[in-house]
Amino acid sequence: MLPLVLELGAIIQMDTVVWKLKLLKAGAAHANSQLNAVQAEVLFLASGNENLPPSGEVDRLFKTMKNCKVRYFRNRGDRLLMEDGFNLLAVIKGANMYRRGRQRESVKDFLPPTISEFNRTFGEDFKLFHQLLSPVMLSTMKNGKIVRGLAGVPDKGPVLFVGYHQLLAMELSSLVEGFLREKKTIVRTAAHPVFFAGNYETLRQELSLFDPFSMYAAAPVSPINMYKLFERNEFVLLYPGGVREALHRKGEGYRLFWPDQAEFVRMAARFGATVVPFGCVGEDDFLEIILDYNDEKNIPYLRDGIKSFNEDFTGIRDTVKGEDGNQVLHLPAFLPKVPGRLYFLFGKPIEMNGMENVLTDRKNANQVYLQIKSEVESAVSYLKRKRNEDPYRSITRRAFYQATWGPSAQVPTFEP
Ligand SMILES: *[C@@H]1O[C@H](CO)[C@@H](O)[C@H](O)[C@H]1NC(C)=O
């Protein structure tokens, strides 16, 4: 600043400059001493290129202020808001901070993604991932015929999808994209509360790993949120097996860990929702688990980390006792394989409208629940069997096909 100050000195009195600098210093000291009293939600946007705010400053603010999040844009300059392609609303939505009232309400305060957000997520951020997975989506028509695409899935909500949760939830983004692309419908995932908690907030991240979940309509899983979603005729995605399925152990692929009680059937019946059971396969064609929870809990350092991370998330699934209900969050270690392909089969829709007997009779509800569960299992075994007939299951054949027909051509699959 010195050259500037000297120049200024020719215009204004040096005394004035000194006085102003002192004032600034005192003001800054006062503001700093009050920062930890700020109750409001704060979102800091920091940029990397011009180092603004100065490095270290964001860290200090993050530690001082009670209720703040930081999104760090490594490759952007100091005029962040004016830069091309920077979308402030997308950042706010991703950070779970968009709200209309005093409190954020995850069902009501959701704003659907815009086309440019969709393009950014699925045309850039997730593009490679999706090319790798090359998802095949099949659905079942009313007459039982299986077709490629989502024609068998109802167009009107409320719809409840229930299905198998693959390792690391690898199917989730493909499912959300598929419905947006083909049906222009947003599927609202009933997700583990970890995605909305502060625990994963760490310093200096661009979009947090979990921001896309919030942008693409996840809401914390709870009976009250399910109620609100059905009331609004939404398309809701529920994984009864939850984290226990998505973070399963070695040798447990495609096994359902569903609770004994029919948790969702009665609510679906009350709202006359249509239940669509679905299966998906592919995880064993992409990943091999090297360290699972059973291994990790025997490693003291990892065990302590897992324990402390999970302290805030007890009681999510306390209806299932023992190891089968164990919803502990941890990260299994895995090795990638030569990529195969991801397949979905949406089963025949089950209309719950008029199923009053399910509401009054627990036995009936349980029967419907078991039927849904067995349809998920048969969808999984259908796909496991049929994918052997897919000439394009392996990435090498697909790459060859796309080299011939262009990257946007739909790669064929087995005859359903
Ligand atoms: C989104 O992507 C499509 C296809 O690439 C393009 O035609 C469209 O103009 C894009 N829309 C926006 C708003 O970016």
Short mmCIF file of N, CA, C and O in Angstrom, two decimals, residues 69 71 93-97 104 106 165 168-170 172 189-201 208-215 217-221 239 242-243 246-247 309 313 316 329:
data_model
loop_
_atom_site.label_atom_id
_atom_site.label_comp_id
_atom_site.label_asym_id
_atom_site.label_seq_id
_atom_site.Cartn_x
_atom_site.Cartn_y
_atom_site.Cartn_z
N LYS A 69 -20.23 -21.90 6.97
CA LYS A 69 -19.71 -22.87 6.03
C LYS A 69 -18.79 -22.14 5.07
O LYS A 69 -18.96 -20.93 4.85
N ARG A 71 -17.06 -22.35 1.17
CA ARG A 71 -16.86 -23.00 -0.12
C ARG A 71 -15.69 -22.28 -0.78
O ARG A 71 -15.68 -21.06 -0.89
N LYS A 93 -27.77 -23.59 -2.78
CA LYS A 93 -28.61 -24.79 -2.72
C LYS A 93 -27.78 -26.00 -2.28
O LYS A 93 -28.21 -26.79 -1.46
N GLY A 94 -26.59 -26.10 -2.84
CA GLY A 94 -25.73 -27.23 -2.52
C GLY A 94 -25.31 -27.23 -1.06
O GLY A 94 -25.18 -28.29 -0.44
N ALA A 95 -25.11 -26.05 -0.51
CA ALA A 95 -24.69 -25.97 0.89
C ALA A 95 -25.87 -26.12 1.84
O ALA A 95 -25.72 -25.94 3.05
N ASN A 96 -27.05 -26.44 1.29
CA ASN A 96 -28.24 -26.65 2.12
C ASN A 96 -28.64 -25.39 2.85
O ASN A 96 -29.06 -25.44 4.01
N MET A 97 -28.51 -24.25 2.22
CA MET A 97 -28.78 -23.01 2.93
C MET A 97 -29.92 -22.21 2.32
O MET A 97 -30.25 -21.14 2.82
N ARG A 104 -34.74 -23.66 7.83
CA ARG A 104 -34.77 -24.39 6.58
C ARG A 104 -35.63 -25.64 6.75
O ARG A 104 -35.58 -26.33 7.77
N SER A 106 -36.37 -29.02 4.65
CA SER A 106 -35.76 -29.63 3.46
C SER A 106 -36.77 -30.06 2.40
O SER A 106 -36.43 -30.12 1.23
N HIS A 165 -29.75 -50.96 -2.53
CA HIS A 165 -28.77 -49.89 -2.47
C HIS A 165 -27.40 -50.51 -2.77
O HIS A 165 -26.90 -51.31 -2.01
N LEU A 168 -21.51 -48.21 -1.98
CA LEU A 168 -21.19 -46.78 -2.05
C LEU A 168 -22.25 -45.97 -2.79
O LEU A 168 -21.99 -44.90 -3.31
N ALA A 169 -23.47 -46.49 -2.83
CA ALA A 169 -24.58 -45.79 -3.48
C ALA A 169 -24.23 -45.40 -4.91
O ALA A 169 -24.65 -44.36 -5.41
N MET A 170 -23.49 -46.26 -5.60
CA MET A 170 -22.98 -45.87 -6.92
C MET A 170 -24.09 -45.70 -7.96
O MET A 170 -23.87 -45.08 -8.99
N LEU A 172 -26.94 -44.10 -7.46
CA LEU A 172 -27.84 -42.98 -7.15
C LEU A 172 -27.83 -41.87 -8.21
O LEU A 172 -28.87 -41.42 -8.67
N THR A 189 -34.61 -38.32 -2.94
CA THR A 189 -34.04 -39.41 -2.16
C THR A 189 -34.23 -39.17 -0.67
O THR A 189 -33.91 -38.09 -0.17
N ALA A 190 -34.72 -40.17 0.02
CA ALA A 190 -34.75 -40.10 1.48
C ALA A 190 -33.37 -40.55 1.94
O ALA A 190 -33.04 -41.73 1.86
N ALA A 191 -32.57 -39.60 2.38
CA ALA A 191 -31.14 -39.88 2.56
C ALA A 191 -30.73 -39.85 4.03
O ALA A 191 -31.41 -39.27 4.88
N HIS A 192 -29.63 -40.49 4.30
CA HIS A 192 -29.06 -40.53 5.64
C HIS A 192 -28.77 -39.10 6.13
O HIS A 192 -28.29 -38.27 5.35
N PRO A 193 -29.05 -38.83 7.40
CA PRO A 193 -28.86 -37.45 7.91
C PRO A 193 -27.43 -36.93 7.78
O PRO A 193 -27.22 -35.72 7.88
N VAL A 194 -26.46 -37.81 7.55
CA VAL A 194 -25.08 -37.33 7.46
C VAL A 194 -24.94 -36.29 6.36
O VAL A 194 -24.12 -35.37 6.44
N PHE A 195 -25.78 -36.41 5.33
CA PHE A 195 -25.65 -35.49 4.21
C PHE A 195 -26.08 -34.07 4.56
O PHE A 195 -25.85 -33.15 3.82
N PHE A 196 -26.72 -33.93 5.71
CA PHE A 196 -27.23 -32.62 6.07
C PHE A 196 -26.59 -32.09 7.34
O PHE A 196 -26.90 -31.01 7.80
N ALA A 197 -25.72 -32.89 7.92
CA ALA A 197 -25.11 -32.49 9.18
C ALA A 197 -23.84 -31.71 8.92
O ALA A 197 -23.35 -31.64 7.81
N GLY A 198 -23.32 -31.12 9.97
CA GLY A 198 -22.12 -30.31 9.79
C GLY A 198 -20.83 -31.11 9.84
O GLY A 198 -19.78 -30.58 9.52
N ASN A 199 -20.92 -32.38 10.23
CA ASN A 199 -19.69 -33.13 10.48
C ASN A 199 -18.72 -33.19 9.32
O ASN A 199 -17.52 -33.25 9.50
N TYR A 200 -19.30 -33.22 8.11
CA TYR A 200 -18.41 -33.37 6.97
C TYR A 200 -17.89 -32.03 6.48
O TYR A 200 -17.13 -31.96 5.55
N GLU A 201 -18.35 -30.93 7.09
CA GLU A 201 -17.89 -29.63 6.66
C GLU A 201 -16.41 -29.51 7.00
O GLU A 201 -16.03 -29.49 8.17
N SER A 208 -18.71 -29.19 -1.73
CA SER A 208 -18.43 -30.32 -0.86
C SER A 208 -18.88 -31.57 -1.59
O SER A 208 -19.73 -31.54 -2.47
N LEU A 209 -18.31 -32.68 -1.21
CA LEU A 209 -18.63 -33.96 -1.83
C LEU A 209 -20.13 -34.21 -1.81
O LEU A 209 -20.69 -34.81 -2.71
N PHE A 210 -20.79 -33.72 -0.79
CA PHE A 210 -22.20 -34.03 -0.61
C PHE A 210 -23.13 -32.98 -1.21
O PHE A 210 -24.33 -33.16 -1.23
N ASP A 211 -22.60 -31.86 -1.70
CA ASP A 211 -23.47 -30.81 -2.20
C ASP A 211 -24.42 -31.29 -3.30
O ASP A 211 -25.58 -30.88 -3.32
N PRO A 212 -23.95 -32.13 -4.23
CA PRO A 212 -24.89 -32.57 -5.27
C PRO A 212 -26.12 -33.29 -4.70
O PRO A 212 -27.20 -33.21 -5.26
N PHE A 213 -25.97 -33.97 -3.57
CA PHE A 213 -27.12 -34.65 -2.98
C PHE A 213 -28.21 -33.63 -2.66
O PHE A 213 -29.39 -33.86 -2.89
N SER A 214 -27.80 -32.50 -2.08
CA SER A 214 -28.79 -31.50 -1.72
C SER A 214 -29.35 -30.83 -2.96
O SER A 214 -30.53 -30.56 -3.06
N MET A 215 -28.47 -30.57 -3.93
CA MET A 215 -28.95 -29.93 -5.15
C MET A 215 -29.95 -30.80 -5.87
O MET A 215 -30.86 -30.31 -6.52
N ALA A 217 -32.09 -32.88 -4.61
CA ALA A 217 -33.37 -33.16 -3.96
C ALA A 217 -33.36 -34.20 -2.86
O ALA A 217 -34.41 -34.70 -2.51
N ALA A 218 -32.22 -34.52 -2.30
CA ALA A 218 -32.27 -35.44 -1.18
C ALA A 218 -32.91 -34.72 0.02
O ALA A 218 -32.79 -33.51 0.17
N ALA A 219 -33.60 -35.48 0.86
CA ALA A 219 -34.16 -34.95 2.09
C ALA A 219 -33.86 -35.97 3.18
O ALA A 219 -33.85 -37.17 2.90
N PRO A 220 -33.61 -35.52 4.41
CA PRO A 220 -33.26 -36.49 5.45
C PRO A 220 -34.40 -37.49 5.65
O PRO A 220 -35.56 -37.11 5.67
N VAL A 221 -34.04 -38.75 5.76
CA VAL A 221 -35.06 -39.79 5.90
C VAL A 221 -35.71 -39.68 7.28
O VAL A 221 -35.03 -39.63 8.29
N TYR A 239 -34.48 -46.39 0.41
CA TYR A 239 -33.70 -47.63 0.50
C TYR A 239 -33.92 -48.23 1.88
O TYR A 239 -33.28 -47.81 2.85
N GLY A 242 -30.80 -49.13 3.67
CA GLY A 242 -29.97 -48.00 4.08
C GLY A 242 -28.47 -48.23 3.97
O GLY A 242 -27.99 -48.91 3.06
N VAL A 243 -27.78 -47.65 4.93
CA VAL A 243 -26.32 -47.69 4.92
C VAL A 243 -25.79 -49.13 5.05
O VAL A 243 -24.73 -49.46 4.54
N ALA A 246 -25.54 -50.22 1.52
CA ALA A 246 -24.60 -49.44 0.70
C ALA A 246 -23.17 -49.58 1.19
O ALA A 246 -22.23 -49.34 0.42
N LEU A 247 -22.99 -49.94 2.46
CA LEU A 247 -21.63 -50.15 2.97
C LEU A 247 -21.51 -51.59 3.44
O LEU A 247 -21.06 -51.86 4.54
N PHE A 309 -17.01 -40.38 14.49
CA PHE A 309 -17.80 -39.81 13.39
C PHE A 309 -19.28 -40.16 13.55
O PHE A 309 -20.15 -39.40 13.17
N PHE A 313 -25.09 -39.79 15.03
CA PHE A 313 -26.08 -40.43 14.16
C PHE A 313 -26.61 -41.73 14.75
O PHE A 313 -26.63 -42.75 14.10
N ILE A 316 -30.98 -44.22 13.94
CA ILE A 316 -31.60 -44.06 12.64
C ILE A 316 -32.43 -45.29 12.31
O ILE A 316 -33.51 -45.21 11.77
N LEU A 329 -21.51 -45.59 9.80
CA LEU A 329 -20.89 -44.99 8.63
C LEU A 329 -19.39 -45.21 8.67
O LEU A 329 -18.75 -44.92 9.67
#
